[in-house]
PDB file of C-alpha atoms in Angstrom:
ATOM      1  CA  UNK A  22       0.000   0.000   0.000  1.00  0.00           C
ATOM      2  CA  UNK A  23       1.344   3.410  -0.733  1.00  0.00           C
ATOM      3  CA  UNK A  24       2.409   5.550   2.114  1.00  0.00           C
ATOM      4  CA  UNK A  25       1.252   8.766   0.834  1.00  0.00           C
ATOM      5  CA  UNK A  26      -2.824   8.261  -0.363  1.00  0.00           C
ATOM      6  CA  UNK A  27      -5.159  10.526  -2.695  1.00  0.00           C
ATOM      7  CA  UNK A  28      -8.695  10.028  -3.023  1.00  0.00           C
ATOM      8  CA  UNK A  29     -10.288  10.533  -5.666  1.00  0.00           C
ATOM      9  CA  UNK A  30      -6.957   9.651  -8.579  1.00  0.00           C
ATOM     10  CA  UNK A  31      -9.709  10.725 -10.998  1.00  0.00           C
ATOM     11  CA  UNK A  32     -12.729  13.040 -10.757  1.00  0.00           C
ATOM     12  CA  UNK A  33     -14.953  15.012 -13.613  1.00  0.00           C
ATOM     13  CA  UNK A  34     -17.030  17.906 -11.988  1.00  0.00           C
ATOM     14  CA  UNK A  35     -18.872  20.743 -13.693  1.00  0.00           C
ATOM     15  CA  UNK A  36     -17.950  24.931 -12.783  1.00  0.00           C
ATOM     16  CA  UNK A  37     -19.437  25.732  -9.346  1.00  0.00           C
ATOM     17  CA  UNK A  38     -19.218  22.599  -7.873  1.00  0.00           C
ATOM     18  CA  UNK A  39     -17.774  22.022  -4.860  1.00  0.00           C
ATOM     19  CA  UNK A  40     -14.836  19.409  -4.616  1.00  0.00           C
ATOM     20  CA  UNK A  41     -12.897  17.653  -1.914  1.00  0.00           C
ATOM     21  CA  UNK A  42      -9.793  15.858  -2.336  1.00  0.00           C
ATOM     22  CA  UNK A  43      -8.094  13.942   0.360  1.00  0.00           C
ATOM     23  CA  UNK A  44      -4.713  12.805   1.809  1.00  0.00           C
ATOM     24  CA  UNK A  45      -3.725  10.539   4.091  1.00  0.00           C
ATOM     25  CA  UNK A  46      -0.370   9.243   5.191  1.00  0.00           C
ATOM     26  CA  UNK A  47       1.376   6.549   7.204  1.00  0.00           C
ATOM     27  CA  UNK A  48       4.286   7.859   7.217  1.00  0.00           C
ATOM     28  CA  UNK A  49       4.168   9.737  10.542  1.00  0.00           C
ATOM     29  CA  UNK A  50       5.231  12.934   9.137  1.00  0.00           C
ATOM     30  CA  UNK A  51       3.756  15.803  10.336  1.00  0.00           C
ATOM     31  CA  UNK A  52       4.523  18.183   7.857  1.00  0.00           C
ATOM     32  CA  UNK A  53       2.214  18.099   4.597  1.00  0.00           C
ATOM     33  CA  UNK A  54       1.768  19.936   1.088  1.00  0.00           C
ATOM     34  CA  UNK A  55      -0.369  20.328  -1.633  1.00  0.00           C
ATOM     35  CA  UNK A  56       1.014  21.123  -4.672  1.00  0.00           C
ATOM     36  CA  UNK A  57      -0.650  21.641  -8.279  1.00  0.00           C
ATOM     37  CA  UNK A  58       0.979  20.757 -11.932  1.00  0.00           C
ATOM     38  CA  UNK A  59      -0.102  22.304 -15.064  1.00  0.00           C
ATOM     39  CA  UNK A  60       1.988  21.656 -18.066  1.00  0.00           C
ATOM     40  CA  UNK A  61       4.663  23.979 -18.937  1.00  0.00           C
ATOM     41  CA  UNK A  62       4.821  25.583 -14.837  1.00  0.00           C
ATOM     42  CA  UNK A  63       6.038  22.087 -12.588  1.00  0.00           C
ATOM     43  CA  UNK A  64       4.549  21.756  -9.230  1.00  0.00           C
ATOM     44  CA  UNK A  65       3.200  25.152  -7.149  1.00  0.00           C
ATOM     45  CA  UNK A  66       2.375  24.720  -3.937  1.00  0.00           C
ATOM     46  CA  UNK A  67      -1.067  25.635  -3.039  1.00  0.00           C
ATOM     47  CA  UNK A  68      -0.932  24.861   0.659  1.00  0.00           C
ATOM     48  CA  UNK A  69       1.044  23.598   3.402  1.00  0.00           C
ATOM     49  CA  UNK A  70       0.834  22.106   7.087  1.00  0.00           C
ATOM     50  CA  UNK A  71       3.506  21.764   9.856  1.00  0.00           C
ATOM     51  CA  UNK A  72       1.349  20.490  12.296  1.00  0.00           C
ATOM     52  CA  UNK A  73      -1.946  20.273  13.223  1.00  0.00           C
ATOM     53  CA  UNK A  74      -2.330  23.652  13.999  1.00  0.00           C
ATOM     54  CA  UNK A  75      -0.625  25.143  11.477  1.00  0.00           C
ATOM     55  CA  UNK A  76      -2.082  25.521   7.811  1.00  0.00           C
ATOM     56  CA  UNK A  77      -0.285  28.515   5.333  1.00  0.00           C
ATOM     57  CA  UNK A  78      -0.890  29.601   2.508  1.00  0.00           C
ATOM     58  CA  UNK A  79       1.390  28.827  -0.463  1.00  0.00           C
ATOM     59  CA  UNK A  80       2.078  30.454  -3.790  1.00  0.00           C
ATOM     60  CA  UNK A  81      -1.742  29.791  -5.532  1.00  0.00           C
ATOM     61  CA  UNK A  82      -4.031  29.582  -2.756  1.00  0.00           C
ATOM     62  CA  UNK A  83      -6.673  31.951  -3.992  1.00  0.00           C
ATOM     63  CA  UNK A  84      -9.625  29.538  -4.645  1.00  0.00           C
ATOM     64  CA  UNK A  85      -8.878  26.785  -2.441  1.00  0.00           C
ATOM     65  CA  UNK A  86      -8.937  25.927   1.028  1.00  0.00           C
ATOM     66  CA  UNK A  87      -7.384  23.066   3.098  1.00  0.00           C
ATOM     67  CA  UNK A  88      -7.975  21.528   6.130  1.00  0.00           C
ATOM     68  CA  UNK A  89      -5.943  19.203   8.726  1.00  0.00           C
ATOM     69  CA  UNK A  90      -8.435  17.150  10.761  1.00  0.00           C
ATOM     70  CA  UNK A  91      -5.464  14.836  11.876  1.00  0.00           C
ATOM     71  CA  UNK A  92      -1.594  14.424  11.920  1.00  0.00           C
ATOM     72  CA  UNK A  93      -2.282  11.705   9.087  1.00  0.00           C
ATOM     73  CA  UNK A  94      -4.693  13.788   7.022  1.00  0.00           C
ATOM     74  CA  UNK A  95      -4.770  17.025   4.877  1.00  0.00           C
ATOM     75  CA  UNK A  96      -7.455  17.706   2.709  1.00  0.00           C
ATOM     76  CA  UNK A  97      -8.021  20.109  -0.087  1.00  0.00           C
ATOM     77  CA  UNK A  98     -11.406  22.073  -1.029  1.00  0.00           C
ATOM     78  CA  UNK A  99     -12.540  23.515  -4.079  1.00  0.00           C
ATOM     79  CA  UNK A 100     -15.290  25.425  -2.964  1.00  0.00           C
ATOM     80  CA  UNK A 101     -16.866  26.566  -6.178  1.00  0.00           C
ATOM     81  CA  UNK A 102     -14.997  25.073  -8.916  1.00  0.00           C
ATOM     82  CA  UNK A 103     -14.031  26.778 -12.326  1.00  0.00           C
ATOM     83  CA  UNK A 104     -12.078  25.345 -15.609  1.00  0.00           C
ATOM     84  CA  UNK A 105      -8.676  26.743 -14.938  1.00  0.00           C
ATOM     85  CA  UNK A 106      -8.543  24.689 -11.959  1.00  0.00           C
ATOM     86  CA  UNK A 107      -8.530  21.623 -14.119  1.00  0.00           C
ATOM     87  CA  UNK A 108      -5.258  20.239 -13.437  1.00  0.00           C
ATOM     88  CA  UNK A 109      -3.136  17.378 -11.712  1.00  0.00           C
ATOM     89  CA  UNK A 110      -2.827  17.460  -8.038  1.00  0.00           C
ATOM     90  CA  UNK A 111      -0.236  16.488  -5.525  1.00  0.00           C
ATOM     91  CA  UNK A 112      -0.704  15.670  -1.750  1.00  0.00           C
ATOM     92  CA  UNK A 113       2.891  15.091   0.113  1.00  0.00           C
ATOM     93  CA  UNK A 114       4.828  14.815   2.963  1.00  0.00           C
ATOM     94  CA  UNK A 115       8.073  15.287   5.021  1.00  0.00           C
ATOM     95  CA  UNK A 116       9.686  15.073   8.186  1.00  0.00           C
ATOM     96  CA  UNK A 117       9.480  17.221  11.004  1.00  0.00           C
ATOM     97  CA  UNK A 118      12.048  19.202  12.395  1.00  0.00           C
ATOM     98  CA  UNK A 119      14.067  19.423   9.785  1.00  0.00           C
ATOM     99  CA  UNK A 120      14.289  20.839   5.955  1.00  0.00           C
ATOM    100  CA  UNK A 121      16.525  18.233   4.686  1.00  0.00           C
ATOM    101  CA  UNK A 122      14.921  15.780   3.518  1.00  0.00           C
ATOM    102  CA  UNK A 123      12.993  15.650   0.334  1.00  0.00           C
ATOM    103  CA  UNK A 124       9.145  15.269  -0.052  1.00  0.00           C
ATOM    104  CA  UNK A 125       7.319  12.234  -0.214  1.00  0.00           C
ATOM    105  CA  UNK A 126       4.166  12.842  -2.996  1.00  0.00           C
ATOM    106  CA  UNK A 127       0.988  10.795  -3.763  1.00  0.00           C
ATOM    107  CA  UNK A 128      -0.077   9.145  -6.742  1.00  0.00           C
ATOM    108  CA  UNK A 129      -1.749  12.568  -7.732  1.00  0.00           C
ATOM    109  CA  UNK A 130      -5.600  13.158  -7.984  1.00  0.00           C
ATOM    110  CA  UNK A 131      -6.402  14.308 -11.639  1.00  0.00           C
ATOM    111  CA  UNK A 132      -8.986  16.794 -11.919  1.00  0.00           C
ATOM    112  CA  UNK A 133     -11.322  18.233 -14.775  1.00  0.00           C
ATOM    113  CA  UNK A 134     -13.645  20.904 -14.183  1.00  0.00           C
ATOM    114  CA  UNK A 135     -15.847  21.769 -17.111  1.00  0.00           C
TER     115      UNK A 135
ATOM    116  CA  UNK B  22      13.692  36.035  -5.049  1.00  0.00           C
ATOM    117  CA  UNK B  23      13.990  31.971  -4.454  1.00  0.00           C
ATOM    118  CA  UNK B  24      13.351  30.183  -8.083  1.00  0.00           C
ATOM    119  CA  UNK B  25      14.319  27.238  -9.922  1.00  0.00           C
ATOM    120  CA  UNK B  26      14.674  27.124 -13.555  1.00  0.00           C
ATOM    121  CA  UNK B  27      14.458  24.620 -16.553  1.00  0.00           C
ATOM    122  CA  UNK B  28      15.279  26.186 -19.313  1.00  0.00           C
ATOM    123  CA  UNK B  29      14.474  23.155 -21.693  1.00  0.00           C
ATOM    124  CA  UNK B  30      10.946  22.006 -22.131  1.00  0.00           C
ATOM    125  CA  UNK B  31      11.443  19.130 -24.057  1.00  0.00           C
ATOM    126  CA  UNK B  32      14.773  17.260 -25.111  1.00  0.00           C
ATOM    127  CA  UNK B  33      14.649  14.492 -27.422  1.00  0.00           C
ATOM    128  CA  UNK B  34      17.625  11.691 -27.877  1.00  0.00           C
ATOM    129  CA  UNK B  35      17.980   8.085 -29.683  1.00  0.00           C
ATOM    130  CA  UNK B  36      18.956   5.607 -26.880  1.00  0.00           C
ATOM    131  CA  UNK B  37      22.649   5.540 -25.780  1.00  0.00           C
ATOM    132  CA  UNK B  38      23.184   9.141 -26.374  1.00  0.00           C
ATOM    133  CA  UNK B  39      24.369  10.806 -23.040  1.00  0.00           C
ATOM    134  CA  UNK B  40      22.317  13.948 -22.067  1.00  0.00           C
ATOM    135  CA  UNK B  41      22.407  16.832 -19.729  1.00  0.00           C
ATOM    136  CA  UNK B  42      19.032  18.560 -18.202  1.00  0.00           C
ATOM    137  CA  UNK B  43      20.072  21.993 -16.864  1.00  0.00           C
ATOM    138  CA  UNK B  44      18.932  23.098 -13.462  1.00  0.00           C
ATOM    139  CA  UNK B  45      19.903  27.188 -12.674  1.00  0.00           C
ATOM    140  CA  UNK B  46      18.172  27.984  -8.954  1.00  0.00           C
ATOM    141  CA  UNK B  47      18.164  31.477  -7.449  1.00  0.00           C
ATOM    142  CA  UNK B  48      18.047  32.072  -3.586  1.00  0.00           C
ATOM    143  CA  UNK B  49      19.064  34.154  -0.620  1.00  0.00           C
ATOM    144  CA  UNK B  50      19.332  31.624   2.045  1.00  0.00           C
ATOM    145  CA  UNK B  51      22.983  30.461   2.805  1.00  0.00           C
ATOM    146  CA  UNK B  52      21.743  27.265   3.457  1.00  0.00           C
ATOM    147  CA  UNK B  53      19.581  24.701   0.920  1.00  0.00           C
ATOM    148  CA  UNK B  54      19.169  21.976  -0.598  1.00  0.00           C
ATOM    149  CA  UNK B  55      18.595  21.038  -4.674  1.00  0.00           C
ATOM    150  CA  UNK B  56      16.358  17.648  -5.400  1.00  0.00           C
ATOM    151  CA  UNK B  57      15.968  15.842  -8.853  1.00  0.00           C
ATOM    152  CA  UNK B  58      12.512  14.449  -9.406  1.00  0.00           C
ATOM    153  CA  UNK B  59      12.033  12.178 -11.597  1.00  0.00           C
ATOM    154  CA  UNK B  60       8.244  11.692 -13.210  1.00  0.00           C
ATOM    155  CA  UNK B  61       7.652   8.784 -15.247  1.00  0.00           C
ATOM    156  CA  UNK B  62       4.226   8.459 -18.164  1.00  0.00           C
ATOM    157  CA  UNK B  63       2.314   6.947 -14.752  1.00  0.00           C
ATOM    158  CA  UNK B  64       2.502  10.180 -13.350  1.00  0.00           C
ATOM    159  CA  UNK B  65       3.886   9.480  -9.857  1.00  0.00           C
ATOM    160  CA  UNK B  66       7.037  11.517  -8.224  1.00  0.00           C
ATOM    161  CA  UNK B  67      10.144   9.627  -8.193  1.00  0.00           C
ATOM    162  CA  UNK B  68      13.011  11.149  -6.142  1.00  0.00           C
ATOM    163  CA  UNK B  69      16.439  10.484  -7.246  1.00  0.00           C
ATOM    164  CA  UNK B  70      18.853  12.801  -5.468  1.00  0.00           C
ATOM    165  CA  UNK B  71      19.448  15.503  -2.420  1.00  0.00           C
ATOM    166  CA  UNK B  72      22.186  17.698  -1.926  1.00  0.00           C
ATOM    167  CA  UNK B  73      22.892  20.595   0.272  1.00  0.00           C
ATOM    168  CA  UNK B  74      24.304  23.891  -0.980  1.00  0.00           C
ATOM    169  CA  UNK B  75      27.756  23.188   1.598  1.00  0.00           C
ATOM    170  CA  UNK B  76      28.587  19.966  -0.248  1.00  0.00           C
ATOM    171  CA  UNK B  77      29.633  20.662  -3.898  1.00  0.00           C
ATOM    172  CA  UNK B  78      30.941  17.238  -4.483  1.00  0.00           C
ATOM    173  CA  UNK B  79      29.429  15.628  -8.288  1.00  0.00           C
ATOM    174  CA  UNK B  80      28.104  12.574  -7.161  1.00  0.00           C
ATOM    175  CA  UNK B  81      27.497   9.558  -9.755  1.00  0.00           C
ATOM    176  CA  UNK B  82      24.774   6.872  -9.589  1.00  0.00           C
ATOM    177  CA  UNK B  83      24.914   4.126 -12.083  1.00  0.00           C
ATOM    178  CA  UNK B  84      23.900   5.915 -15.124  1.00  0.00           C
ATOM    179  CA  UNK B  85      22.993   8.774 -13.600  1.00  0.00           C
ATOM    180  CA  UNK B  86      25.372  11.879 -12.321  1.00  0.00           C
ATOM    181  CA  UNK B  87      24.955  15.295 -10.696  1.00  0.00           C
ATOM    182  CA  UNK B  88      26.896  18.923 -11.294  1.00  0.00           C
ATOM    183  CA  UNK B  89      26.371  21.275  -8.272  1.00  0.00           C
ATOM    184  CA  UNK B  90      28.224  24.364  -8.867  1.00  0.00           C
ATOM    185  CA  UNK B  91      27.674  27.153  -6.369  1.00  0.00           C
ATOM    186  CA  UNK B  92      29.421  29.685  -8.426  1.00  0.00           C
ATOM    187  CA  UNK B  93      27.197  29.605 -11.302  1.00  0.00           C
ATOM    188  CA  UNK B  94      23.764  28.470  -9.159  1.00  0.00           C
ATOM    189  CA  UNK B  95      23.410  25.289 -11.467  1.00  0.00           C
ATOM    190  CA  UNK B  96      22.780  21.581 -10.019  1.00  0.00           C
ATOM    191  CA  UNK B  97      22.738  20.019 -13.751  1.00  0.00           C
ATOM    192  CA  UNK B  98      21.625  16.351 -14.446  1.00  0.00           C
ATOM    193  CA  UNK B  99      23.468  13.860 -16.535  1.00  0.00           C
ATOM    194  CA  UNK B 100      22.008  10.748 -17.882  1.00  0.00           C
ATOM    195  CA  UNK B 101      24.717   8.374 -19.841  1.00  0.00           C
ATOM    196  CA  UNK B 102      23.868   5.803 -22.564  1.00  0.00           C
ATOM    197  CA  UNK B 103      20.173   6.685 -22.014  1.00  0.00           C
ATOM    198  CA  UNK B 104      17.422   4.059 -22.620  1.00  0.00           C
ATOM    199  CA  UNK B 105      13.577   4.412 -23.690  1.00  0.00           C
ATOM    200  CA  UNK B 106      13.097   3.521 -19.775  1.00  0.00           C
ATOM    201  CA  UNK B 107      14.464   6.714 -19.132  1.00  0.00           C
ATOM    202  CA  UNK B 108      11.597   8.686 -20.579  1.00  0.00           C
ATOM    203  CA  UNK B 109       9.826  11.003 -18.379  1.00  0.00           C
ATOM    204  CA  UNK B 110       9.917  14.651 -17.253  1.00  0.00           C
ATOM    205  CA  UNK B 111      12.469  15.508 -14.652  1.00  0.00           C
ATOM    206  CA  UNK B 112      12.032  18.285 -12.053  1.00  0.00           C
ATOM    207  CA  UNK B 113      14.610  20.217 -10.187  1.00  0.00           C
ATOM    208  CA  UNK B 114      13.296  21.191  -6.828  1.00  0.00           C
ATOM    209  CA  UNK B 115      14.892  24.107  -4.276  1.00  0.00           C
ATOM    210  CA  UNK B 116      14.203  23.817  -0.704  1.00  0.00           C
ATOM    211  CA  UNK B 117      14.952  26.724   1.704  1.00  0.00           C
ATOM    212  CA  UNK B 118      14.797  27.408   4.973  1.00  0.00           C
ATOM    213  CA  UNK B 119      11.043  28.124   5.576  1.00  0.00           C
ATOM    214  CA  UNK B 120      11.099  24.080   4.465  1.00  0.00           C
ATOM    215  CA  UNK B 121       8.677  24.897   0.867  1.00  0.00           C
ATOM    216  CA  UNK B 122      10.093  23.147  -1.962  1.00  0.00           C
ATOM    217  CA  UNK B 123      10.278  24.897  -5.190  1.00  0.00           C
ATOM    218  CA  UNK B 124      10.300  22.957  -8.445  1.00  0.00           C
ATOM    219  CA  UNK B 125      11.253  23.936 -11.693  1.00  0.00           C
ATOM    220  CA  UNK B 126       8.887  24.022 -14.367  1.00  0.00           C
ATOM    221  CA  UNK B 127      10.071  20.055 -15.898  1.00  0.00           C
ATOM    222  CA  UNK B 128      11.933  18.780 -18.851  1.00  0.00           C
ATOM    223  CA  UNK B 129      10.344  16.657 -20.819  1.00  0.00           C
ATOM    224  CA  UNK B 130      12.504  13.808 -21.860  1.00  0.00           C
ATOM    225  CA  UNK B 131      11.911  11.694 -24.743  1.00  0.00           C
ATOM    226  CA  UNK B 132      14.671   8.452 -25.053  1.00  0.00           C
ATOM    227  CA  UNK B 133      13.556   7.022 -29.006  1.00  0.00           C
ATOM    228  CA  UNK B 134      14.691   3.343 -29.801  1.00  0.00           C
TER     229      UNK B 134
END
């Protein structure tokens, strides 16, 4: 089983929707990221977690909003979806205490809004 | 400003050529550390290699090697005798001291038989 998990991998929604995608992760880490690739501009990160108690804003967070119900769970929420936020997303996560060490990601959660 | 750039979209070789993906990273923090990502047709996130901005040793890994040069702010990526396997896009990655990890905007490589 993979350590990092995204739910939905696929999901087709229409503009205005509301959307939900989830993370979970065995890996005991307690810091976690969301990140978003489009073609042509990598990975930006939309959100990120240290703890619990600690959610920030990344570089594209306009539109979204995340939530960290547990150490082992960060989702992201879509509250009114619209077509430019059609893209591949990454949940991941790292180690505490440290900035060393590189990023475990999910299998990425592929959305189409339309 | 703290950015990573790729400044080739796409490459394209015939197997066994040897090829180079550049990597050029801007930052203020004295202290970081470059990443390679690897991302295969299946989409996942493969990590191949770490290094922190005090340790400007090249190191090599089968097939694969790494240039960090501090002078010019370039942590390039070598691939030797390359094989269709090797197909994928490959991300650079910065991370600073606030612990965000900024990627590069991918090459694209394509490996033909």
């Amino acid at each position: 089983d993979a350590d990092v998990t995204q739910t939905p991998r696929n999901r087709i929604t229409k503009t205005g929707k509301r959307i939900m995608l989830e993370c979970s992760q065995t890996k005991g880490h307690d810091r976690m990221y969301w990140y978003r690739q489009d073609p042509g501009l990598g990975l930006r990160l939309i959100y990120y977690s240290f703890d619990v108690k600690d959610i920030n804003k990344g570089e594209i967070s306009d539109g979204y909003s995340v939530s960290r119900q547990a150490q082992a769970k960060f989702s992201l929420s879509l509250e009114s979806a619209i077509p430019n936020q059609t893209a591949l997303y990454f949940c991941a996560t790292s180690g505490a205490h440290t900035n060393t060490g590189e990023l475990f990601f999910g299998e990425g959660s592929r959305l189409t809004v339309l | 400003a703290q950015k990573v750039t790729q400044a080739q979209t796409e490459i394209s070789v015939v197997e066994k050529e040897d090829v180079t993906l550049d990597c050029v990273y801007e930052t203020r923090d004295t202290t970081y550390y470059l990443f390679w990502y690897k991302q295969p047709p299946s989409g996942e996130l493969v990590f191949l290699i770490r290094r922190n901005s005090f340790d400007e040793q090249n190191e090599i890994s089968g097939r694969y090697s790494w240039n960090f040069q501090k002078s010019t702010s370039s942590f390039n990526f070598t691939i030797t005798a390359s094989q269709v396997v090797d197909s994928a896009v490959y991300f650079c990655a910065l991370r600073i001291n606030s612990g965000k990890l900024i990627f590069g905007q991918g090459t694209e490589l394509s490996v033909k038989p």
